[in-house]
Structure formats: structure tokens, C-alpha cells
Tab-separated table of C-alpha atoms and ligand atoms in Angstrom:
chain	number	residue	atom	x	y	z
A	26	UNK	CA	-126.264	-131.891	169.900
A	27	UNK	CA	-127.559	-134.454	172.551
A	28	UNK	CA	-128.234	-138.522	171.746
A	29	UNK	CA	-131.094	-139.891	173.270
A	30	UNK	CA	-130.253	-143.642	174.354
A	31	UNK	CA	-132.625	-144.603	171.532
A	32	UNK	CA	-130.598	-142.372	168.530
A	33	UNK	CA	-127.671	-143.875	170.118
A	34	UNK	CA	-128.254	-146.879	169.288
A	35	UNK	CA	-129.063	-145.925	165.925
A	36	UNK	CA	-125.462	-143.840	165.680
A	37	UNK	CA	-123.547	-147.144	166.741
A	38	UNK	CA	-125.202	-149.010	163.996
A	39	UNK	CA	-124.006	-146.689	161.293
A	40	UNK	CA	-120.269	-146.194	163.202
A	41	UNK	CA	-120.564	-149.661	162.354
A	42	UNK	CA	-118.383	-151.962	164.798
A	43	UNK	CA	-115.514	-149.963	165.974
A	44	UNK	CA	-117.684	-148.351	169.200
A	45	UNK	CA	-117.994	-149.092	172.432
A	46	UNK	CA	-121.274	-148.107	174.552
A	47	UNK	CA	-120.893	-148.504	178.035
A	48	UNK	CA	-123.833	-147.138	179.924
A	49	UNK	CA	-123.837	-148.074	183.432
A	50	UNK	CA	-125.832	-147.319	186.924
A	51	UNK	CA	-124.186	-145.549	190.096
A	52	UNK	CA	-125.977	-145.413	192.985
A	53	UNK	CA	-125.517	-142.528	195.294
A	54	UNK	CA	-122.239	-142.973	197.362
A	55	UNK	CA	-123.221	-139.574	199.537
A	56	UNK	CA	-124.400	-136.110	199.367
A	57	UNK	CA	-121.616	-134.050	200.796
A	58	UNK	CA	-120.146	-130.569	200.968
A	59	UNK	CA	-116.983	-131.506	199.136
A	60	UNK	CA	-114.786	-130.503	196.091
A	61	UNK	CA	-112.247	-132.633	196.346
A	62	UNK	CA	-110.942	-131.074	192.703
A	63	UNK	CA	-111.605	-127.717	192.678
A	64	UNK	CA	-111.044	-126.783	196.730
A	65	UNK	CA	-109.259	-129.690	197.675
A	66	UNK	CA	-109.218	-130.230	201.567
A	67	UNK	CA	-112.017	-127.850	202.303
A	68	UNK	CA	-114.134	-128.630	205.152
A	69	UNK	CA	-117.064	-127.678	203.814
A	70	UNK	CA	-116.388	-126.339	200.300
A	71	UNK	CA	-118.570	-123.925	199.116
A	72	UNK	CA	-121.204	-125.695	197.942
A	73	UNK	CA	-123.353	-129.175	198.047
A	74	UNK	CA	-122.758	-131.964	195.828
A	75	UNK	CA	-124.166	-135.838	195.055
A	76	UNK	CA	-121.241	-138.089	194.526
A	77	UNK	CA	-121.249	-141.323	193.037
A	78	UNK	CA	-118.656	-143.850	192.724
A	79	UNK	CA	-115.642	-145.371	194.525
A	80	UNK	CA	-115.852	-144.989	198.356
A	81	UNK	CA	-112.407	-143.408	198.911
A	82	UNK	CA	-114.298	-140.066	197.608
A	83	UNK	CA	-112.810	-137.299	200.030
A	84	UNK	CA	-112.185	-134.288	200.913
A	85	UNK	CA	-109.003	-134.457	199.440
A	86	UNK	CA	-107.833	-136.753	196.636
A	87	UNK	CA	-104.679	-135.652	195.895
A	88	UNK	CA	-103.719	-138.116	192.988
A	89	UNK	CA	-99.732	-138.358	194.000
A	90	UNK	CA	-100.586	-139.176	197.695
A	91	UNK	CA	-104.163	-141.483	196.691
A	92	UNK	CA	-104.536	-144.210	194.280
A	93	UNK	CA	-108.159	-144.232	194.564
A	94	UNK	CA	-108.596	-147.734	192.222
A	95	UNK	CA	-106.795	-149.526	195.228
A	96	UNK	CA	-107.848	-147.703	198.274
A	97	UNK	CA	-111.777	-148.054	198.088
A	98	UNK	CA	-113.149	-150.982	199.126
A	99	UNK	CA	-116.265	-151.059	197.031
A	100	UNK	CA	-117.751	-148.866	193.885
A	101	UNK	CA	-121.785	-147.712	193.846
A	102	UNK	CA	-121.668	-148.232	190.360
A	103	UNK	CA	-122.545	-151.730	188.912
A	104	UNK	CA	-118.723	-152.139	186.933
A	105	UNK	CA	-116.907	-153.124	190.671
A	106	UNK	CA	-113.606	-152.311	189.096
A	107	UNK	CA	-114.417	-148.938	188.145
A	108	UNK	CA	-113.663	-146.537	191.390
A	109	UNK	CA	-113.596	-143.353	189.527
A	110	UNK	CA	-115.860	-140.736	191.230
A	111	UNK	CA	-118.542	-138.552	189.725
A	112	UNK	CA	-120.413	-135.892	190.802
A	113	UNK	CA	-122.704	-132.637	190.316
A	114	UNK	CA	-123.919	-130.077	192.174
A	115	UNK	CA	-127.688	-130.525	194.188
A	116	UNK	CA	-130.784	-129.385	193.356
A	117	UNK	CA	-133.678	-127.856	195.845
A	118	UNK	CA	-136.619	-126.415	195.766
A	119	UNK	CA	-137.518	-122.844	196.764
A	120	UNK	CA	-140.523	-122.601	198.688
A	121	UNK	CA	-142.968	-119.264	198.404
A	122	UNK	CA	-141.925	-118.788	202.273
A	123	UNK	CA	-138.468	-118.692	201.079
A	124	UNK	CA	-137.007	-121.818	202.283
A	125	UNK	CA	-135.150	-124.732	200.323
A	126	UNK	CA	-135.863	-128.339	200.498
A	127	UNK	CA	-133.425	-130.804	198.777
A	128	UNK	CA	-134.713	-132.493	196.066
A	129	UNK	CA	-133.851	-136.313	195.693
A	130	UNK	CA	-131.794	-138.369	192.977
A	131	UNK	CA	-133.822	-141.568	191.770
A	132	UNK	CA	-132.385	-144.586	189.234
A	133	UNK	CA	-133.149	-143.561	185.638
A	134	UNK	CA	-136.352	-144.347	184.476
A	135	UNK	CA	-134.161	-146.494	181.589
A	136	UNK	CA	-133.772	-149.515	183.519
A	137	UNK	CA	-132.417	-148.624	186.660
A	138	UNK	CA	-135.107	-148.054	188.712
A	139	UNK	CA	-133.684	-150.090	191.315
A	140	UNK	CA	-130.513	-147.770	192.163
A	141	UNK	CA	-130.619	-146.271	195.006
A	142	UNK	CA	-130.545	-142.668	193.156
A	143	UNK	CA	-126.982	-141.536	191.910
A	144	UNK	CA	-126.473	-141.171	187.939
A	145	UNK	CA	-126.349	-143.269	185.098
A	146	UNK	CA	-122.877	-142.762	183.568
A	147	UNK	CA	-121.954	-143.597	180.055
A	148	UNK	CA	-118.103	-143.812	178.522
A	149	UNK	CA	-118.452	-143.582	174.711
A	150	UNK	CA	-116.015	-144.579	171.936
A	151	UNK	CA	-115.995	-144.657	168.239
A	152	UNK	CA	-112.890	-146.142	166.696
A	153	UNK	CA	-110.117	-145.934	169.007
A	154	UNK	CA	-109.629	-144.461	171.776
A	155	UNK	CA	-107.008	-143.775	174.795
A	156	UNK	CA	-108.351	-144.689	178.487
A	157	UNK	CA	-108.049	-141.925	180.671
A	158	UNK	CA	-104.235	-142.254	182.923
A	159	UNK	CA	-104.236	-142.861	186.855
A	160	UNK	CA	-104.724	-139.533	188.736
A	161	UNK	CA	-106.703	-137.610	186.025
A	162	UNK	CA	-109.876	-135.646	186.625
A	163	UNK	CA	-111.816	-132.645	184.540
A	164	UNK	CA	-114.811	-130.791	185.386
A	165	UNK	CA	-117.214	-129.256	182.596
A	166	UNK	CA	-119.193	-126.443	182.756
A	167	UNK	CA	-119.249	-123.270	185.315
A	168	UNK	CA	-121.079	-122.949	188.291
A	169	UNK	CA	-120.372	-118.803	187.404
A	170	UNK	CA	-122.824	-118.812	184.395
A	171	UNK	CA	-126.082	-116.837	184.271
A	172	UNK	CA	-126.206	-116.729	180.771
A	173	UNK	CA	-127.711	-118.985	177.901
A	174	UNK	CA	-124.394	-117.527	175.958
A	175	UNK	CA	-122.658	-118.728	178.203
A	176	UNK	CA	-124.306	-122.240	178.768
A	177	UNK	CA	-124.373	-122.363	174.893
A	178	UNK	CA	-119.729	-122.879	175.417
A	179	UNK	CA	-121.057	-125.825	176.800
A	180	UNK	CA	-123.437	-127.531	174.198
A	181	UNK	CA	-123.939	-130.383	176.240
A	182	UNK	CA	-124.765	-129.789	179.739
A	183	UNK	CA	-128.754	-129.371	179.410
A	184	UNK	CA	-132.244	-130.093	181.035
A	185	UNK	CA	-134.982	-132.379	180.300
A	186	UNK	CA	-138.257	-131.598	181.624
A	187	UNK	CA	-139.556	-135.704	182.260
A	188	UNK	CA	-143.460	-135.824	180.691
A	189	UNK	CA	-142.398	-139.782	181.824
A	190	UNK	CA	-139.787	-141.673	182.551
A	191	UNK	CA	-138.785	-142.437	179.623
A	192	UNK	CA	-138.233	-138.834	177.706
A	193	UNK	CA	-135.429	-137.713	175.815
A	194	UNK	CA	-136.938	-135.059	173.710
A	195	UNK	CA	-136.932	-131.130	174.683
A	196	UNK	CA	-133.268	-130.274	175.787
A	197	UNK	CA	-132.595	-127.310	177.192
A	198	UNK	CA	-129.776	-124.930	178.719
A	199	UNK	CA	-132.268	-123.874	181.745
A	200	UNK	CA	-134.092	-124.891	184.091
A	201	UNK	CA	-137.762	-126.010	182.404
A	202	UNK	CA	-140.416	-123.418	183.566
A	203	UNK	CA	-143.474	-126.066	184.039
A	204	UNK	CA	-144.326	-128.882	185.604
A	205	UNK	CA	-142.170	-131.972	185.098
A	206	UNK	CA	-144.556	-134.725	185.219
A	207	UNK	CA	-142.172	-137.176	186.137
A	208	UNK	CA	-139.286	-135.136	186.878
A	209	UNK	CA	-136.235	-133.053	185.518
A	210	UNK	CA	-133.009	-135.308	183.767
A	211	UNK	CA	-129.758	-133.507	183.979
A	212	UNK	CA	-127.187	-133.954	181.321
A	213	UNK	CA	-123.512	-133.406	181.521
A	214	UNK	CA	-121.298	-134.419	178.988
A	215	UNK	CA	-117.467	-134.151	178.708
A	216	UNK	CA	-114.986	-133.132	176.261
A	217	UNK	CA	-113.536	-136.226	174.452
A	218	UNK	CA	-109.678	-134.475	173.201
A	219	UNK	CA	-106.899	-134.502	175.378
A	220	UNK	CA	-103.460	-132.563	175.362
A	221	UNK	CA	-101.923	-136.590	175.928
A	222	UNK	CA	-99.469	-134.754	178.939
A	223	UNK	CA	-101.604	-133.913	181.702
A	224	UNK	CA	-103.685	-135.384	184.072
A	225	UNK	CA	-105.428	-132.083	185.361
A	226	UNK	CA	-104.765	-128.022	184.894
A	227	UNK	CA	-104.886	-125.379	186.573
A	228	UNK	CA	-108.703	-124.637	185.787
A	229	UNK	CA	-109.206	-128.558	185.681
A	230	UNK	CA	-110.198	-128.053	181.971
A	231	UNK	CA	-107.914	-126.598	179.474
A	232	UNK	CA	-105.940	-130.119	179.102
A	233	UNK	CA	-109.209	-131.043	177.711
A	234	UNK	CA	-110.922	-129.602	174.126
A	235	UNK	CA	-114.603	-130.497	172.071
A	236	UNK	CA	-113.475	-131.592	168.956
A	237	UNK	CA	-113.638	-129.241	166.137
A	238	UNK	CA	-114.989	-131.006	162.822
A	239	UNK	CA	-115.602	-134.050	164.326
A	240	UNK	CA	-111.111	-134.201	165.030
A	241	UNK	CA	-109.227	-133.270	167.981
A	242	UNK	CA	-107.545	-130.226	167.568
A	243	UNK	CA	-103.448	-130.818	167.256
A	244	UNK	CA	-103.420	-128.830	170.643
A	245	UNK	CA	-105.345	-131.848	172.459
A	246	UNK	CA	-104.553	-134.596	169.399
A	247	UNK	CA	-105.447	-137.600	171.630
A	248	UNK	CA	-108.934	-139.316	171.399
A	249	UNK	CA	-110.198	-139.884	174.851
A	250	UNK	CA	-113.393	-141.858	175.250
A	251	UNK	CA	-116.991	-139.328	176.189
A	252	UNK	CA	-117.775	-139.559	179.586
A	253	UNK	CA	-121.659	-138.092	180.053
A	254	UNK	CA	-123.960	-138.528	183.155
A	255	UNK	CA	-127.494	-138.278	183.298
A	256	UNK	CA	-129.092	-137.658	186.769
A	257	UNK	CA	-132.973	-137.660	187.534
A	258	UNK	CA	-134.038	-135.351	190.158
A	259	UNK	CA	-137.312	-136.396	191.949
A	260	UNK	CA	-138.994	-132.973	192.091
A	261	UNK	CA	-142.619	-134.743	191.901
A	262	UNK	CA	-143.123	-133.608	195.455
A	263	UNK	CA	-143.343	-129.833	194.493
A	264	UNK	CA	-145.781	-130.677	191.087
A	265	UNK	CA	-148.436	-128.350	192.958
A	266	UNK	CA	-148.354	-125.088	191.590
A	267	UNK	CA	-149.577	-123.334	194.414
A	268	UNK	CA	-146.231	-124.340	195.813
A	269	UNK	CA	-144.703	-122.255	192.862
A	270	UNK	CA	-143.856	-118.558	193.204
A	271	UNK	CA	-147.003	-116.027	192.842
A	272	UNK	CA	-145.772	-114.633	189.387
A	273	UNK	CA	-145.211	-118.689	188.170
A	274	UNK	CA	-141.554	-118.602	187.736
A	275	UNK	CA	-139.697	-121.775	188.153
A	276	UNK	CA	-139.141	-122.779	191.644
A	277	UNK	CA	-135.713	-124.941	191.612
A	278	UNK	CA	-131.981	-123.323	192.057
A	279	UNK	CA	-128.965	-125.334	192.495
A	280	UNK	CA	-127.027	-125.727	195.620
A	281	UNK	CA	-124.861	-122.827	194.578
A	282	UNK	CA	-127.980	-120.065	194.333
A	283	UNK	CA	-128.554	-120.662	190.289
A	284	UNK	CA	-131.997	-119.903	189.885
A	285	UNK	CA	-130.872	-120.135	186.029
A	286	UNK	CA	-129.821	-123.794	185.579
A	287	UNK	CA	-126.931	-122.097	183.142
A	288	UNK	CA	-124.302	-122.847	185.481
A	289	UNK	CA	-124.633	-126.585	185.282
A	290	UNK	CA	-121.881	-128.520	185.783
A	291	UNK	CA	-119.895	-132.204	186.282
A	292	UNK	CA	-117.098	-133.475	187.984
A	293	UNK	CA	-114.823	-136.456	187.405
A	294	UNK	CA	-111.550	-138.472	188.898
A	295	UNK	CA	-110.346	-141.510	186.765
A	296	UNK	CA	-110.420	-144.411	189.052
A	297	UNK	CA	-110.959	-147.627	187.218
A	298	UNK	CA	-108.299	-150.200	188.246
A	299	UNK	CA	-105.454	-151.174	186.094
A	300	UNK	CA	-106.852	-151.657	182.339
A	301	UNK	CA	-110.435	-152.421	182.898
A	302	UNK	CA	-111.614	-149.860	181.324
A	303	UNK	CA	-109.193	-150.023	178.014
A	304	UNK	CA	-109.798	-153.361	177.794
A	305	UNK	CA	-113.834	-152.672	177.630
A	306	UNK	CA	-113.462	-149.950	175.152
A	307	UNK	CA	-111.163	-152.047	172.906
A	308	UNK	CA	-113.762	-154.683	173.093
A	309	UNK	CA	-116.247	-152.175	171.967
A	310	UNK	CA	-118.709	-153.327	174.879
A	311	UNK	CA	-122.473	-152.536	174.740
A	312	UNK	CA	-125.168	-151.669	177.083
A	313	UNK	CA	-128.653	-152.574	176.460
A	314	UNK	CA	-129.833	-149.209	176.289
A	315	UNK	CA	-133.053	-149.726	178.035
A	316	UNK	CA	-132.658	-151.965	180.640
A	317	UNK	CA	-129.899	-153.060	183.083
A	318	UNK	CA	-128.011	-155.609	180.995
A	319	UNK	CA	-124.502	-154.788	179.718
A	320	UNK	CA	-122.855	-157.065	177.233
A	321	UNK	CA	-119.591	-156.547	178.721
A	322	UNK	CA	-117.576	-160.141	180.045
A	323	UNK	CA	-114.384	-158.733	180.074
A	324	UNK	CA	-116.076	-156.096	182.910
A	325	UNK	CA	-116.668	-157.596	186.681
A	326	UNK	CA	-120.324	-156.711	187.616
A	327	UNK	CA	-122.161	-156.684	190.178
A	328	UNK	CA	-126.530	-156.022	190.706
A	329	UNK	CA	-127.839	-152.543	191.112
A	330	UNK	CA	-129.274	-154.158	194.831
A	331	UNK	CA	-125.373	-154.612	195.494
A	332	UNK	CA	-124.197	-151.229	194.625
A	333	UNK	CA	-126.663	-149.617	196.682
A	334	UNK	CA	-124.474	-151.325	199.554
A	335	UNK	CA	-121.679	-148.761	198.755
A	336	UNK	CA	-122.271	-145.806	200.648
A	337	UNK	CA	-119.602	-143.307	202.766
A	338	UNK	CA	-120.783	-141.225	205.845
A	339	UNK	CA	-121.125	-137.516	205.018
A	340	UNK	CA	-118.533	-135.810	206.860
A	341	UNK	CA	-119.854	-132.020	206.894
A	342	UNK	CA	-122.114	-131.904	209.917
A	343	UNK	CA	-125.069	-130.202	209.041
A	344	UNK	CA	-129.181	-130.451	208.520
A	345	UNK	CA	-129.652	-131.622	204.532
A	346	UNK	CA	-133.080	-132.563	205.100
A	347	UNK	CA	-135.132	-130.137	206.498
A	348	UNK	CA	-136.600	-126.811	205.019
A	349	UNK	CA	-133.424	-124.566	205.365
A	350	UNK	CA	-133.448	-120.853	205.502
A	351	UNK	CA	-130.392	-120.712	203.513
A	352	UNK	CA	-128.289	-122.902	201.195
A	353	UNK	CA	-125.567	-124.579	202.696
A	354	UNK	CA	-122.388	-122.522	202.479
A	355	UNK	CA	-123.986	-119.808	200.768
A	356	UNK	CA	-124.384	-116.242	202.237
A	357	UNK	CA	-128.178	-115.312	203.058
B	145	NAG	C1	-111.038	-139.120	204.586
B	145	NAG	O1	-109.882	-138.488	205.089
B	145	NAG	C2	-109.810	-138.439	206.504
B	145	NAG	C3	-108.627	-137.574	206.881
B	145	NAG	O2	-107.488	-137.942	206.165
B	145	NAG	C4	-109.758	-139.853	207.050
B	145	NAG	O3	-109.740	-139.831	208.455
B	145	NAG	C5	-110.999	-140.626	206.562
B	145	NAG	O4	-110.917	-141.971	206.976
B	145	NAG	C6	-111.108	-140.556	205.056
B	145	NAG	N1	-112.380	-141.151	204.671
B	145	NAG	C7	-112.453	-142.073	203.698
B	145	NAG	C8	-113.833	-142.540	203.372
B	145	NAG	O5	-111.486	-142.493	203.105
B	146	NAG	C1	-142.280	-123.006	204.430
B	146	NAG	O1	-143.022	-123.684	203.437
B	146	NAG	C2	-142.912	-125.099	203.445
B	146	NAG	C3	-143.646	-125.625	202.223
B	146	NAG	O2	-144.934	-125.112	202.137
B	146	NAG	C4	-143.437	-125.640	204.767
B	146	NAG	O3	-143.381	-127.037	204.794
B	146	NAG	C5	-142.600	-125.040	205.875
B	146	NAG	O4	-143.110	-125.476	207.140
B	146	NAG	C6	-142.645	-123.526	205.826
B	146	NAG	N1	-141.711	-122.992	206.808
B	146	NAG	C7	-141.974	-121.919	207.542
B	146	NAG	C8	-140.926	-121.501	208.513
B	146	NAG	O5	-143.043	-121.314	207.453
């Protein structure tokens, strides 16, 4: 189900020129205990997230009270006009004395070594699409899951166990049981149908559908470009087996206690100001897959060294960065 950067470019070639591949770097903007979609105004929400994006991410980003494309003042992510905000949940690592230690985002090892962590985002068209409308947002996925049944709703939220930088083979629902050389990839990928009325719903999903057949179903007729995010985890620091559990299982768990990796999942709010983002799509814009240059002029850009600038201050008061007896938010 998943392209690899390198059988994307082989998929444009044969879509022939009606596509647009924007892949593009976002440094990280924060790591926070917020949800502005899914517990809006919670202070902290349940659990801990990396966000990347437009620095008017909060707590609350209630679309008919914020604009978010004209009140941040600067984007993490290379495209200056895009403001949207993206995020997953954090990873850390369970030590055999039972305590956690965060585990770090770094630039992908395509190109944008340079960021400052964050995720590589990519909007994906073939033929036309419709831009996404001011105010909407979606998550994917279900921090509830346990299951490889379940995960398997959700073809394309996966795993990639890094043997270097630079691999894209080996996908997988869980969490990879050995040693990730040079770390683990997470992949999220959205649904690309919408319903063409609403800009969220009540589960922040249904207004969304996968395509069925390669069409959008009549109930969610309108093409809507593929927003996907790949973040690499550093978890080289805890390459040491006897760091691992006695009875070798798999030592990471995600900031909401998923030992499982099955309930992956990704966040996003539209924020891209006025038509920047239509206008790239209809120009079918491409990104050099494996390095930092995007063939994009109708796009404002600025260097990955810039949006490292674009940070906000966390605003849940509490240690990230030591070894913590329990997950933030969650119950011991
Ligand atoms: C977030 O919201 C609070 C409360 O409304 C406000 O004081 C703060 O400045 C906001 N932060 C950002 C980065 O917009
Ligand atoms: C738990 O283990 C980690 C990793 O080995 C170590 O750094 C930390 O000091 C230990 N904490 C306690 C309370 O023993």
C-alpha cells in the first residue's frame, strides 16, 4: 500500500503530467501536551504530542474564532505560506527499571538532515484536485487500537525499522521488534475523499473516506489532495540490548501507553494562506525526492536553517526530559 519516495517518482511518471508532488520539511514547532482537535482547550490533554507547523498552534483553535493562516507569524515548515499544523503522538523508551525517556525527532535522512527534527510532510495529487477550505482539520488512525485488525482499517499508518537512513522497505503495522540501526520512520497517511460540506465531524473523520476502486465514494465525491507525514524517531541511544527487556520484547510505547504501535495516529488543521496551496497543486509542483529542492516558484520558501527559527514555548509545565516514572497524563 505504501510509496517509497523512490516508487513515487516512478508512479508520477506513469500518471503522466497531471500530479503534483509536494514533499516538504517541518521542523519541530514544540512538543506539547495539547489536542487542540480532539480536547480542545485542555490544559494538559491527555496525552504528549510533537507539533509542527504554523506558530499559532494552541490549545484551542477553534476555526470560527482563529484564522490560523493570518495569525502566526512564521511556519517551521520550509513553504512560509503554509501555517497548517501537524502533529502525532511521542515516542519513549521503556527502560528495564521501568522508567520512560523521550525519544527525539531528527530531519529525514532524505535530504533534510538539517531540520531541526519535526516531519517531512507531503500533499499529493493526481489529476485534479480540491484544496482543503479554511478551518478544516481530520485526524487518522486511533490511539484506542491494540490490534493489527484494527491497524489493518488504517492501511497506511505503519513503521519502518531504519537499517540506514535511507530505507523504505519493510512496512509494518507495529512497532519493529529489533534493533533499528538508524532508527524507526513513522508513516501516517490521510484519506484523500471528502463529503465537499464539512470542515470537521464529530469524530474528526467521517467527513473524510479512502477511496474505494481507486474513486471517491458518492458519499465523499470530492477529490482532496493526500496529505502523509513521515517522522524519524532517533531511538539510536537505546540500540544496546541490554537496555531491552529480559525476555527481548520491544522496548518503545507511545506517549499514550501503546506498547503495540497499532494505535498510531496523525493530526491536521488546514492553514495555508489564501490559494497557495491550490495554486501549487494546479501547477502540479515537484519535490526532488531526495534532497531539499522543490520545483515549486509559485510557492514562497524559505531554508530548512530558517524554519528551525519557528518555534512556540510549551505551555504544559512539566519535566519532558528526564527518566519519568510515568507517562505524562497517564495513570501509573
Ligand atoms: C494561546 O492562547 C493563550 C490563551 O488564549 C494566549 O495567551 C497565548 O498567547 C496563545 N499562544 C499563542 C502561541 O498563540
Ligand atoms: C533507570 O534506568 C535508566 C537507564 O538505564 C537510568 O539512566 C536511570 O538512572 C534509572 N533510574 C532509576 C531510578 O534507577
Amino acid at each position: 500500500m505504501y510509496w517509497g519516495p523512490l516508487l513515487l517518482v516512478a508512479s508520477a511518471v506513469m500518471r503522466g503530467a497531471g500530479a503534483a508532488q509536494l514533499r516538504f520539511s517541518c521542523a519541530q514547532l514544540v512538543v506539547d501536551r495539547l489536542d487542540p482537535i480532539v480536547n480542545p482547550g485542555e490544559l494538559p490533554s491527555p496525552h504528549l504530542h510533537q507539533i509542527v507547523g504554523g506558530n499559532a498552534f494552541n490549545a484551542s483553535m477553534d476555526h470560527n474564532a482563529h484564522d490560523i493562516s493570518t495569525e502566526s507569524t512564521c511556519s517551521s515548515c520550509v513553504f512560509t505560506e503554509d501555517r497548517s499544523n501537524y502533529w502525532t503522538a511521542v515516542l519513549f523508551f521503556r527502560a528495564r527499571n521501568g522508567t520512560y525517556k523521550r525519544v527525539e525527532t531528527v530531519g529525514n535522512g532524505l535530504g533534510y538532515q538539517k531540520s531541526n527534527g519535526g516531519q517531512t510532510v507531503y500533499y499529493l495529487s493526481s489529476g485534479k484536485v480540491t484544496a482543503f477550505k479554511p478551518g478544516f482539520r481530520m485526524t487518522v488512525g486511533n490511539p484506542a487500537y491494540r490490534t493489527k485488525a484494527d491497524a489493518q482499517k488504517n492501511p497506511a499508518l505503519q513503521f519502518t525499522c531504519l537499517q540506514s537512513s535511507t530505507t523504505r522497505t519493510g512496512y509494518r503495522f507495529d512497532f519493529p521488534t529489533e534493533l533499528c540501526k538508524a532508527g524507526i520512520m513513522v508513516t501516517v497517511r490521510f484519506p484523500t475523499c471528502w463529503d465537499g460540506q464539512n470542515v470537521d465531524s464529530p469524530d474528526h473523520q467521517s467527513h473524510v473516506a479512502y477511496p474505494v476502486n481507486r474513486n471517491c465514494p458518492s458519499t465523499h465525491p470530492v477529490k482532496i489532495p493526500e496529505v502523509f507525514y513521515e517522522t524519524y524517531w532517533d531511538t539510536r541511544p537505546f540500540n544496546d540490548k541490554a537496555l531491552w527487556p529480559a525476555d527481548g520484547s520491544q522496548p518503545f510505547v507511545w506517549s499514550f501507553a501503546d506498547s503495540t504501535g497499532y494505535g498510531n495516529h496523525g493530526d491536521y488543521v488546514f492553514g495555508w494562506q489564501g490559494d497557495a496551496l491550490q495554486r501549487a497543486l494546479d501547477a502540479n509542483c515537484q519535490s526532488d525526492l531526495l534532497s531539499d529542492k522543490v520545483n515549486c516558484p509559485t510557492l514562497k520558501q524559505q531554508t530548512i536553517p530558517e524554519s528551525n527559527k519557528c518555534t512556540v514555548k510549551r505551555r504544559v509545565k512539566e519535566d519532558l526530559d528526564g527518566w519519568l516514572k510515568v507517562l505524562p497524563g497517564v495513570m501509573a
